[in-house]
């Protein structure tokens, strides 16, 4: 089936204060170099200003997550102690809801903006490097018409959530996003044994 002319794809990612120099700059630069111009990248930055060297391109758009997501701001204010450190100062990423919430709220903001404007919404972690040209055939191969959600599964209690694709032509994907946001906004995730996005999405 020929789909390359019809599939509308938007990709989402985010980074924080230290993330730009450490990994996100390379992520965006390799995106501009290797991805199709008609696949848009929505980059959310939080707790910082947009770096002066952020590349400007026709297929890249930047958003200040602190300004566009009232839900994220409210979540971080209400659950500010959920940063992964116990009373003794020992860090455990499994309990760091603050660090890993940005992905969820960036997806939520994009989903609302693109609900009737995209076929697929794809999340890529900002420490992802693209090393060769990405073609429409490459994307079609991993975004099946009969799939609601595409993800990287693995053994254990949580999936690899650095790549997550949501099919907006399937109600199951839209319901999934709504449920995921609700789990965060209500604080339901704190009833779970792990509070990071990989575990919550797997569950």
JSON list of C-alpha atoms in Angstrom, two decimals:
[
{"chain": "A", "resi": 1, "resn": "UNK", "atom": "CA", "xyz": [0.00, 0.00, 0.00]},
{"chain": "A", "resi": 2, "resn": "UNK", "atom": "CA", "xyz": [1.38, 3.40, -0.98]},
{"chain": "A", "resi": 3, "resn": "UNK", "atom": "CA", "xyz": [1.09, 5.75, 1.99]},
{"chain": "A", "resi": 4, "resn": "UNK", "atom": "CA", "xyz": [4.11, 8.06, 1.79]},
{"chain": "A", "resi": 5, "resn": "UNK", "atom": "CA", "xyz": [2.16, 10.95, 0.25]},
{"chain": "A", "resi": 6, "resn": "UNK", "atom": "CA", "xyz": [-0.61, 10.81, 2.83]},
{"chain": "A", "resi": 7, "resn": "UNK", "atom": "CA", "xyz": [0.92, 10.04, 6.21]},
{"chain": "A", "resi": 8, "resn": "UNK", "atom": "CA", "xyz": [1.19, 13.17, 8.36]},
{"chain": "A", "resi": 9, "resn": "UNK", "atom": "CA", "xyz": [3.80, 12.71, 11.09]},
{"chain": "A", "resi": 10, "resn": "UNK", "atom": "CA", "xyz": [4.74, 15.02, 13.94]},
{"chain": "A", "resi": 11, "resn": "UNK", "atom": "CA", "xyz": [7.60, 14.20, 16.30]},
{"chain": "A", "resi": 12, "resn": "UNK", "atom": "CA", "xyz": [7.87, 15.51, 19.87]},
{"chain": "A", "resi": 13, "resn": "UNK", "atom": "CA", "xyz": [10.81, 15.82, 22.25]},
{"chain": "A", "resi": 14, "resn": "UNK", "atom": "CA", "xyz": [11.93, 17.88, 25.25]},
{"chain": "A", "resi": 15, "resn": "UNK", "atom": "CA", "xyz": [14.99, 18.97, 27.18]},
{"chain": "A", "resi": 16, "resn": "UNK", "atom": "CA", "xyz": [15.79, 20.87, 30.36]},
{"chain": "A", "resi": 17, "resn": "UNK", "atom": "CA", "xyz": [18.45, 23.29, 31.59]},
{"chain": "A", "resi": 18, "resn": "UNK", "atom": "CA", "xyz": [21.50, 21.02, 31.25]},
{"chain": "A", "resi": 19, "resn": "UNK", "atom": "CA", "xyz": [20.15, 18.91, 28.43]},
{"chain": "A", "resi": 20, "resn": "UNK", "atom": "CA", "xyz": [20.86, 21.22, 25.53]},
{"chain": "A", "resi": 21, "resn": "UNK", "atom": "CA", "xyz": [24.65, 21.12, 25.63]},
{"chain": "A", "resi": 22, "resn": "UNK", "atom": "CA", "xyz": [24.78, 17.53, 26.84]},
{"chain": "A", "resi": 23, "resn": "UNK", "atom": "CA", "xyz": [22.63, 15.96, 24.12]},
{"chain": "A", "resi": 24, "resn": "UNK", "atom": "CA", "xyz": [19.68, 17.94, 22.76]},
{"chain": "A", "resi": 25, "resn": "UNK", "atom": "CA", "xyz": [21.73, 20.23, 20.51]},
{"chain": "A", "resi": 26, "resn": "UNK", "atom": "CA", "xyz": [23.12, 17.19, 18.66]},
{"chain": "A", "resi": 27, "resn": "UNK", "atom": "CA", "xyz": [19.63, 15.70, 18.53]},
{"chain": "A", "resi": 28, "resn": "UNK", "atom": "CA", "xyz": [18.13, 18.74, 16.79]},
{"chain": "A", "resi": 29, "resn": "UNK", "atom": "CA", "xyz": [21.11, 19.32, 14.50]},
{"chain": "A", "resi": 30, "resn": "UNK", "atom": "CA", "xyz": [21.10, 15.71, 13.26]},
{"chain": "A", "resi": 31, "resn": "UNK", "atom": "CA", "xyz": [17.32, 15.93, 12.86]},
{"chain": "A", "resi": 32, "resn": "UNK", "atom": "CA", "xyz": [17.67, 18.94, 10.56]},
{"chain": "A", "resi": 33, "resn": "UNK", "atom": "CA", "xyz": [20.39, 17.14, 8.61]},
{"chain": "A", "resi": 34, "resn": "UNK", "atom": "CA", "xyz": [18.72, 13.77, 8.08]},
{"chain": "A", "resi": 35, "resn": "UNK", "atom": "CA", "xyz": [14.92, 13.93, 8.47]},
{"chain": "A", "resi": 36, "resn": "UNK", "atom": "CA", "xyz": [12.36, 14.71, 5.73]},
{"chain": "A", "resi": 37, "resn": "UNK", "atom": "CA", "xyz": [11.29, 18.35, 5.59]},
{"chain": "A", "resi": 38, "resn": "UNK", "atom": "CA", "xyz": [7.62, 17.37, 5.75]},
{"chain": "A", "resi": 39, "resn": "UNK", "atom": "CA", "xyz": [8.01, 15.63, 9.12]},
{"chain": "A", "resi": 40, "resn": "UNK", "atom": "CA", "xyz": [7.75, 18.30, 11.81]},
{"chain": "A", "resi": 41, "resn": "UNK", "atom": "CA", "xyz": [9.70, 18.26, 15.08]},
{"chain": "A", "resi": 42, "resn": "UNK", "atom": "CA", "xyz": [8.12, 19.94, 18.11]},
{"chain": "A", "resi": 43, "resn": "UNK", "atom": "CA", "xyz": [10.83, 20.64, 20.71]},
{"chain": "A", "resi": 44, "resn": "UNK", "atom": "CA", "xyz": [9.75, 21.55, 24.24]},
{"chain": "A", "resi": 45, "resn": "UNK", "atom": "CA", "xyz": [12.25, 23.18, 26.59]},
{"chain": "A", "resi": 46, "resn": "UNK", "atom": "CA", "xyz": [11.56, 23.56, 30.31]},
{"chain": "A", "resi": 47, "resn": "UNK", "atom": "CA", "xyz": [13.10, 25.41, 33.24]},
{"chain": "A", "resi": 48, "resn": "UNK", "atom": "CA", "xyz": [15.40, 27.35, 30.90]},
{"chain": "A", "resi": 49, "resn": "UNK", "atom": "CA", "xyz": [15.37, 29.76, 27.99]},
{"chain": "A", "resi": 50, "resn": "UNK", "atom": "CA", "xyz": [15.69, 28.68, 24.38]},
{"chain": "A", "resi": 51, "resn": "UNK", "atom": "CA", "xyz": [19.43, 28.48, 23.62]},
{"chain": "A", "resi": 52, "resn": "UNK", "atom": "CA", "xyz": [20.77, 31.08, 21.21]},
{"chain": "A", "resi": 53, "resn": "UNK", "atom": "CA", "xyz": [22.28, 28.36, 19.03]},
{"chain": "A", "resi": 54, "resn": "UNK", "atom": "CA", "xyz": [19.02, 26.45, 18.61]},
{"chain": "A", "resi": 55, "resn": "UNK", "atom": "CA", "xyz": [18.86, 25.75, 14.87]},
{"chain": "A", "resi": 56, "resn": "UNK", "atom": "CA", "xyz": [16.05, 27.37, 12.94]},
{"chain": "A", "resi": 57, "resn": "UNK", "atom": "CA", "xyz": [14.52, 25.14, 10.27]},
{"chain": "A", "resi": 58, "resn": "UNK", "atom": "CA", "xyz": [11.24, 24.78, 8.42]},
{"chain": "A", "resi": 59, "resn": "UNK", "atom": "CA", "xyz": [10.51, 21.48, 10.13]},
{"chain": "A", "resi": 60, "resn": "UNK", "atom": "CA", "xyz": [11.46, 22.44, 13.72]},
{"chain": "A", "resi": 61, "resn": "UNK", "atom": "CA", "xyz": [9.28, 24.37, 16.16]},
{"chain": "A", "resi": 62, "resn": "UNK", "atom": "CA", "xyz": [10.11, 25.29, 19.77]},
{"chain": "A", "resi": 63, "resn": "UNK", "atom": "CA", "xyz": [7.79, 25.62, 22.77]},
{"chain": "A", "resi": 64, "resn": "UNK", "atom": "CA", "xyz": [8.39, 26.71, 26.35]},
{"chain": "A", "resi": 65, "resn": "UNK", "atom": "CA", "xyz": [6.73, 23.91, 28.30]},
{"chain": "A", "resi": 66, "resn": "UNK", "atom": "CA", "xyz": [6.47, 26.05, 31.44]},
{"chain": "A", "resi": 67, "resn": "UNK", "atom": "CA", "xyz": [4.38, 28.55, 29.49]},
{"chain": "A", "resi": 68, "resn": "UNK", "atom": "CA", "xyz": [2.18, 26.25, 27.43]},
{"chain": "A", "resi": 69, "resn": "UNK", "atom": "CA", "xyz": [1.40, 23.50, 29.97]},
{"chain": "A", "resi": 70, "resn": "UNK", "atom": "CA", "xyz": [-0.46, 24.67, 33.05]},
{"chain": "A", "resi": 71, "resn": "UNK", "atom": "CA", "xyz": [-0.93, 20.99, 33.91]},
{"chain": "A", "resi": 72, "resn": "UNK", "atom": "CA", "xyz": [2.82, 20.44, 34.12]},
{"chain": "A", "resi": 73, "resn": "UNK", "atom": "CA", "xyz": [3.37, 23.53, 36.25]},
{"chain": "A", "resi": 74, "resn": "UNK", "atom": "CA", "xyz": [0.60, 22.42, 38.61]},
{"chain": "A", "resi": 75, "resn": "UNK", "atom": "CA", "xyz": [1.93, 18.87, 38.80]},
{"chain": "A", "resi": 76, "resn": "UNK", "atom": "CA", "xyz": [5.47, 19.98, 39.65]},
{"chain": "A", "resi": 77, "resn": "UNK", "atom": "CA", "xyz": [4.23, 22.42, 42.27]},
{"chain": "A", "resi": 78, "resn": "UNK", "atom": "CA", "xyz": [1.91, 19.92, 43.95]},
{"chain": "A", "resi": 79, "resn": "UNK", "atom": "CA", "xyz": [4.33, 16.98, 43.93]},
{"chain": "A", "resi": 80, "resn": "UNK", "atom": "CA", "xyz": [7.63, 18.84, 44.23]},
{"chain": "A", "resi": 81, "resn": "UNK", "atom": "CA", "xyz": [9.02, 16.27, 46.68]},
{"chain": "A", "resi": 82, "resn": "UNK", "atom": "CA", "xyz": [8.71, 13.44, 44.15]},
{"chain": "A", "resi": 83, "resn": "UNK", "atom": "CA", "xyz": [12.24, 13.99, 42.82]},
{"chain": "A", "resi": 84, "resn": "UNK", "atom": "CA", "xyz": [13.71, 10.58, 43.48]},
{"chain": "A", "resi": 85, "resn": "UNK", "atom": "CA", "xyz": [15.59, 11.25, 46.70]},
{"chain": "A", "resi": 86, "resn": "UNK", "atom": "CA", "xyz": [14.65, 9.62, 49.98]},
{"chain": "A", "resi": 87, "resn": "UNK", "atom": "CA", "xyz": [15.10, 11.07, 53.48]},
{"chain": "A", "resi": 88, "resn": "UNK", "atom": "CA", "xyz": [18.78, 10.08, 53.39]},
{"chain": "A", "resi": 89, "resn": "UNK", "atom": "CA", "xyz": [19.40, 11.80, 50.07]},
{"chain": "A", "resi": 90, "resn": "UNK", "atom": "CA", "xyz": [19.77, 8.55, 48.12]},
{"chain": "A", "resi": 91, "resn": "UNK", "atom": "CA", "xyz": [18.54, 8.92, 44.54]},
{"chain": "A", "resi": 92, "resn": "UNK", "atom": "CA", "xyz": [16.36, 6.35, 42.78]},
{"chain": "A", "resi": 93, "resn": "UNK", "atom": "CA", "xyz": [15.17, 7.18, 39.26]},
{"chain": "A", "resi": 94, "resn": "UNK", "atom": "CA", "xyz": [12.20, 4.89, 39.79]},
{"chain": "A", "resi": 95, "resn": "UNK", "atom": "CA", "xyz": [10.78, 7.46, 42.20]},
{"chain": "A", "resi": 96, "resn": "UNK", "atom": "CA", "xyz": [11.65, 10.56, 40.18]},
{"chain": "A", "resi": 97, "resn": "UNK", "atom": "CA", "xyz": [8.25, 11.65, 38.90]},
{"chain": "A", "resi": 98, "resn": "UNK", "atom": "CA", "xyz": [9.41, 15.24, 38.40]},
{"chain": "A", "resi": 99, "resn": "UNK", "atom": "CA", "xyz": [12.24, 14.42, 35.98]},
{"chain": "A", "resi": 100, "resn": "UNK", "atom": "CA", "xyz": [10.15, 12.15, 33.80]},
{"chain": "A", "resi": 101, "resn": "UNK", "atom": "CA", "xyz": [6.88, 14.10, 33.76]},
{"chain": "A", "resi": 102, "resn": "UNK", "atom": "CA", "xyz": [7.97, 16.50, 31.01]},
{"chain": "A", "resi": 103, "resn": "UNK", "atom": "CA", "xyz": [7.55, 13.83, 28.35]},
{"chain": "A", "resi": 104, "resn": "UNK", "atom": "CA", "xyz": [3.95, 13.20, 29.33]},
{"chain": "A", "resi": 105, "resn": "UNK", "atom": "CA", "xyz": [2.95, 16.87, 29.37]},
{"chain": "A", "resi": 106, "resn": "UNK", "atom": "CA", "xyz": [4.77, 17.64, 26.11]},
{"chain": "A", "resi": 107, "resn": "UNK", "atom": "CA", "xyz": [2.88, 14.77, 24.47]},
{"chain": "A", "resi": 108, "resn": "UNK", "atom": "CA", "xyz": [-0.34, 16.06, 26.02]},
{"chain": "A", "resi": 109, "resn": "UNK", "atom": "CA", "xyz": [0.15, 19.59, 24.70]},
{"chain": "A", "resi": 110, "resn": "UNK", "atom": "CA", "xyz": [1.02, 18.34, 21.21]},
{"chain": "A", "resi": 111, "resn": "UNK", "atom": "CA", "xyz": [-1.92, 15.95, 21.20]},
{"chain": "A", "resi": 112, "resn": "UNK", "atom": "CA", "xyz": [-4.34, 18.78, 21.95]},
{"chain": "A", "resi": 113, "resn": "UNK", "atom": "CA", "xyz": [-2.81, 20.99, 19.27]},
{"chain": "A", "resi": 114, "resn": "UNK", "atom": "CA", "xyz": [-2.67, 18.29, 16.61]},
{"chain": "A", "resi": 115, "resn": "UNK", "atom": "CA", "xyz": [-5.77, 16.22, 17.36]},
{"chain": "A", "resi": 116, "resn": "UNK", "atom": "CA", "xyz": [-7.18, 16.70, 13.84]},
{"chain": "A", "resi": 117, "resn": "UNK", "atom": "CA", "xyz": [-3.96, 17.66, 12.07]},
{"chain": "A", "resi": 118, "resn": "UNK", "atom": "CA", "xyz": [-1.75, 14.57, 12.20]},
{"chain": "A", "resi": 119, "resn": "UNK", "atom": "CA", "xyz": [-1.90, 10.85, 11.56]},
{"chain": "A", "resi": 120, "resn": "UNK", "atom": "CA", "xyz": [0.91, 9.93, 13.95]},
{"chain": "A", "resi": 121, "resn": "UNK", "atom": "CA", "xyz": [2.45, 11.63, 16.97]},
{"chain": "A", "resi": 122, "resn": "UNK", "atom": "CA", "xyz": [5.90, 10.22, 17.69]},
{"chain": "A", "resi": 123, "resn": "UNK", "atom": "CA", "xyz": [7.95, 10.78, 20.83]},
{"chain": "A", "resi": 124, "resn": "UNK", "atom": "CA", "xyz": [11.76, 10.66, 20.59]},
{"chain": "A", "resi": 125, "resn": "UNK", "atom": "CA", "xyz": [14.02, 11.27, 23.58]},
{"chain": "A", "resi": 126, "resn": "UNK", "atom": "CA", "xyz": [16.28, 14.25, 23.03]},
{"chain": "A", "resi": 127, "resn": "UNK", "atom": "CA", "xyz": [19.42, 12.16, 23.47]},
{"chain": "A", "resi": 128, "resn": "UNK", "atom": "CA", "xyz": [18.63, 10.42, 20.18]},
{"chain": "A", "resi": 129, "resn": "UNK", "atom": "CA", "xyz": [21.12, 10.87, 17.35]},
{"chain": "A", "resi": 130, "resn": "UNK", "atom": "CA", "xyz": [20.19, 10.39, 13.70]},
{"chain": "A", "resi": 131, "resn": "UNK", "atom": "CA", "xyz": [23.15, 9.07, 11.73]},
{"chain": "A", "resi": 132, "resn": "UNK", "atom": "CA", "xyz": [21.76, 8.61, 8.22]},
{"chain": "A", "resi": 133, "resn": "UNK", "atom": "CA", "xyz": [18.93, 9.79, 6.02]},
{"chain": "A", "resi": 134, "resn": "UNK", "atom": "CA", "xyz": [15.45, 8.88, 7.22]},
{"chain": "A", "resi": 135, "resn": "UNK", "atom": "CA", "xyz": [13.08, 8.13, 4.35]},
{"chain": "A", "resi": 136, "resn": "UNK", "atom": "CA", "xyz": [9.32, 7.93, 4.13]},
{"chain": "A", "resi": 137, "resn": "UNK", "atom": "CA", "xyz": [9.68, 4.19, 3.55]},
{"chain": "A", "resi": 138, "resn": "UNK", "atom": "CA", "xyz": [11.61, 3.91, 6.82]},
{"chain": "A", "resi": 139, "resn": "UNK", "atom": "CA", "xyz": [8.82, 5.63, 8.69]},
{"chain": "A", "resi": 140, "resn": "UNK", "atom": "CA", "xyz": [6.03, 3.68, 7.00]},
{"chain": "A", "resi": 141, "resn": "UNK", "atom": "CA", "xyz": [7.79, 0.46, 7.99]},
{"chain": "A", "resi": 142, "resn": "UNK", "atom": "CA", "xyz": [7.49, 1.22, 11.71]},
{"chain": "A", "resi": 143, "resn": "UNK", "atom": "CA", "xyz": [4.11, 2.98, 11.67]},
{"chain": "A", "resi": 144, "resn": "UNK", "atom": "CA", "xyz": [1.59, 0.31, 10.62]},
{"chain": "A", "resi": 145, "resn": "UNK", "atom": "CA", "xyz": [-1.91, 1.25, 9.53]},
{"chain": "A", "resi": 146, "resn": "UNK", "atom": "CA", "xyz": [-3.40, -1.35, 11.90]},
{"chain": "A", "resi": 147, "resn": "UNK", "atom": "CA", "xyz": [-1.47, -0.30, 15.02]},
{"chain": "A", "resi": 148, "resn": "UNK", "atom": "CA", "xyz": [-2.64, 2.12, 17.72]},
{"chain": "A", "resi": 149, "resn": "UNK", "atom": "CA", "xyz": [0.63, 2.38, 19.65]},
{"chain": "A", "resi": 150, "resn": "UNK", "atom": "CA", "xyz": [4.18, 1.46, 18.66]},
{"chain": "A", "resi": 151, "resn": "UNK", "atom": "CA", "xyz": [6.86, 1.18, 21.34]},
{"chain": "A", "resi": 152, "resn": "UNK", "atom": "CA", "xyz": [10.11, -0.56, 22.24]},
{"chain": "A", "resi": 153, "resn": "UNK", "atom": "CA", "xyz": [9.26, -3.47, 24.49]},
{"chain": "A", "resi": 154, "resn": "UNK", "atom": "CA", "xyz": [11.67, -5.29, 26.75]},
{"chain": "A", "resi": 155, "resn": "UNK", "atom": "CA", "xyz": [11.65, -7.71, 29.65]},
{"chain": "A", "resi": 156, "resn": "UNK", "atom": "CA", "xyz": [11.11, -6.25, 33.09]},
{"chain": "A", "resi": 157, "resn": "UNK", "atom": "CA", "xyz": [8.72, -3.86, 34.77]},
{"chain": "A", "resi": 158, "resn": "UNK", "atom": "CA", "xyz": [8.95, -1.03, 32.24]},
{"chain": "A", "resi": 159, "resn": "UNK", "atom": "CA", "xyz": [9.28, -0.52, 28.52]},
{"chain": "A", "resi": 160, "resn": "UNK", "atom": "CA", "xyz": [11.92, 1.55, 26.69]},
{"chain": "A", "resi": 161, "resn": "UNK", "atom": "CA", "xyz": [10.02, 4.79, 26.28]},
{"chain": "A", "resi": 162, "resn": "UNK", "atom": "CA", "xyz": [12.64, 6.71, 24.30]},
{"chain": "A", "resi": 163, "resn": "UNK", "atom": "CA", "xyz": [10.50, 5.93, 21.22]},
{"chain": "A", "resi": 164, "resn": "UNK", "atom": "CA", "xyz": [6.72, 5.94, 21.35]},
{"chain": "A", "resi": 165, "resn": "UNK", "atom": "CA", "xyz": [4.38, 6.38, 18.39]},
{"chain": "A", "resi": 166, "resn": "UNK", "atom": "CA", "xyz": [0.66, 7.11, 18.67]},
{"chain": "A", "resi": 167, "resn": "UNK", "atom": "CA", "xyz": [-1.76, 6.60, 15.79]},
{"chain": "A", "resi": 168, "resn": "UNK", "atom": "CA", "xyz": [-4.24, 9.48, 15.86]},
{"chain": "A", "resi": 169, "resn": "UNK", "atom": "CA", "xyz": [-6.54, 7.68, 13.43]},
{"chain": "A", "resi": 170, "resn": "UNK", "atom": "CA", "xyz": [-7.18, 5.06, 16.14]},
{"chain": "A", "resi": 171, "resn": "UNK", "atom": "CA", "xyz": [-9.40, 5.95, 19.11]},
{"chain": "A", "resi": 172, "resn": "UNK", "atom": "CA", "xyz": [-7.38, 3.60, 21.33]},
{"chain": "A", "resi": 173, "resn": "UNK", "atom": "CA", "xyz": [-4.33, 5.83, 21.01]},
{"chain": "A", "resi": 174, "resn": "UNK", "atom": "CA", "xyz": [-6.33, 8.93, 21.85]},
{"chain": "A", "resi": 175, "resn": "UNK", "atom": "CA", "xyz": [-7.87, 7.19, 24.87]},
{"chain": "A", "resi": 176, "resn": "UNK", "atom": "CA", "xyz": [-4.39, 6.13, 25.96]},
{"chain": "A", "resi": 177, "resn": "UNK", "atom": "CA", "xyz": [-3.13, 9.73, 25.92]},
{"chain": "A", "resi": 178, "resn": "UNK", "atom": "CA", "xyz": [-6.15, 10.94, 27.89]},
{"chain": "A", "resi": 179, "resn": "UNK", "atom": "CA", "xyz": [-5.68, 8.20, 30.49]},
{"chain": "A", "resi": 180, "resn": "UNK", "atom": "CA", "xyz": [-1.95, 8.86, 30.75]},
{"chain": "A", "resi": 181, "resn": "UNK", "atom": "CA", "xyz": [-2.49, 12.56, 31.38]},
{"chain": "A", "resi": 182, "resn": "UNK", "atom": "CA", "xyz": [-5.19, 11.81, 33.94]},
{"chain": "A", "resi": 183, "resn": "UNK", "atom": "CA", "xyz": [-2.84, 9.49, 35.85]},
{"chain": "A", "resi": 184, "resn": "UNK", "atom": "CA", "xyz": [-0.42, 12.39, 36.26]},
{"chain": "A", "resi": 185, "resn": "UNK", "atom": "CA", "xyz": [-2.90, 15.20, 36.86]},
{"chain": "A", "resi": 186, "resn": "UNK", "atom": "CA", "xyz": [-4.68, 13.26, 39.61]},
{"chain": "A", "resi": 187, "resn": "UNK", "atom": "CA", "xyz": [-1.48, 11.88, 41.17]},
{"chain": "A", "resi": 188, "resn": "UNK", "atom": "CA", "xyz": [-2.65, 8.30, 40.60]},
{"chain": "A", "resi": 189, "resn": "UNK", "atom": "CA", "xyz": [0.89, 7.28, 39.61]},
{"chain": "A", "resi": 190, "resn": "UNK", "atom": "CA", "xyz": [1.97, 7.64, 43.24]},
{"chain": "A", "resi": 191, "resn": "UNK", "atom": "CA", "xyz": [-0.08, 4.54, 44.00]},
{"chain": "A", "resi": 192, "resn": "UNK", "atom": "CA", "xyz": [2.29, 2.59, 41.71]},
{"chain": "A", "resi": 193, "resn": "UNK", "atom": "CA", "xyz": [5.52, 0.94, 42.74]},
{"chain": "A", "resi": 194, "resn": "UNK", "atom": "CA", "xyz": [7.51, 3.07, 40.26]},
{"chain": "A", "resi": 195, "resn": "UNK", "atom": "CA", "xyz": [6.82, 6.68, 39.25]},
{"chain": "A", "resi": 196, "resn": "UNK", "atom": "CA", "xyz": [8.75, 7.17, 36.01]},
{"chain": "A", "resi": 197, "resn": "UNK", "atom": "CA", "xyz": [7.10, 7.34, 32.60]},
{"chain": "A", "resi": 198, "resn": "UNK", "atom": "CA", "xyz": [8.42, 4.00, 31.34]},
{"chain": "A", "resi": 199, "resn": "UNK", "atom": "CA", "xyz": [6.70, 2.15, 34.17]},
{"chain": "A", "resi": 200, "resn": "UNK", "atom": "CA", "xyz": [3.51, 4.19, 33.98]},
{"chain": "A", "resi": 201, "resn": "UNK", "atom": "CA", "xyz": [3.20, 3.72, 30.22]},
{"chain": "A", "resi": 202, "resn": "UNK", "atom": "CA", "xyz": [3.90, -0.03, 30.51]},
{"chain": "A", "resi": 203, "resn": "UNK", "atom": "CA", "xyz": [1.27, -0.37, 33.22]}
]
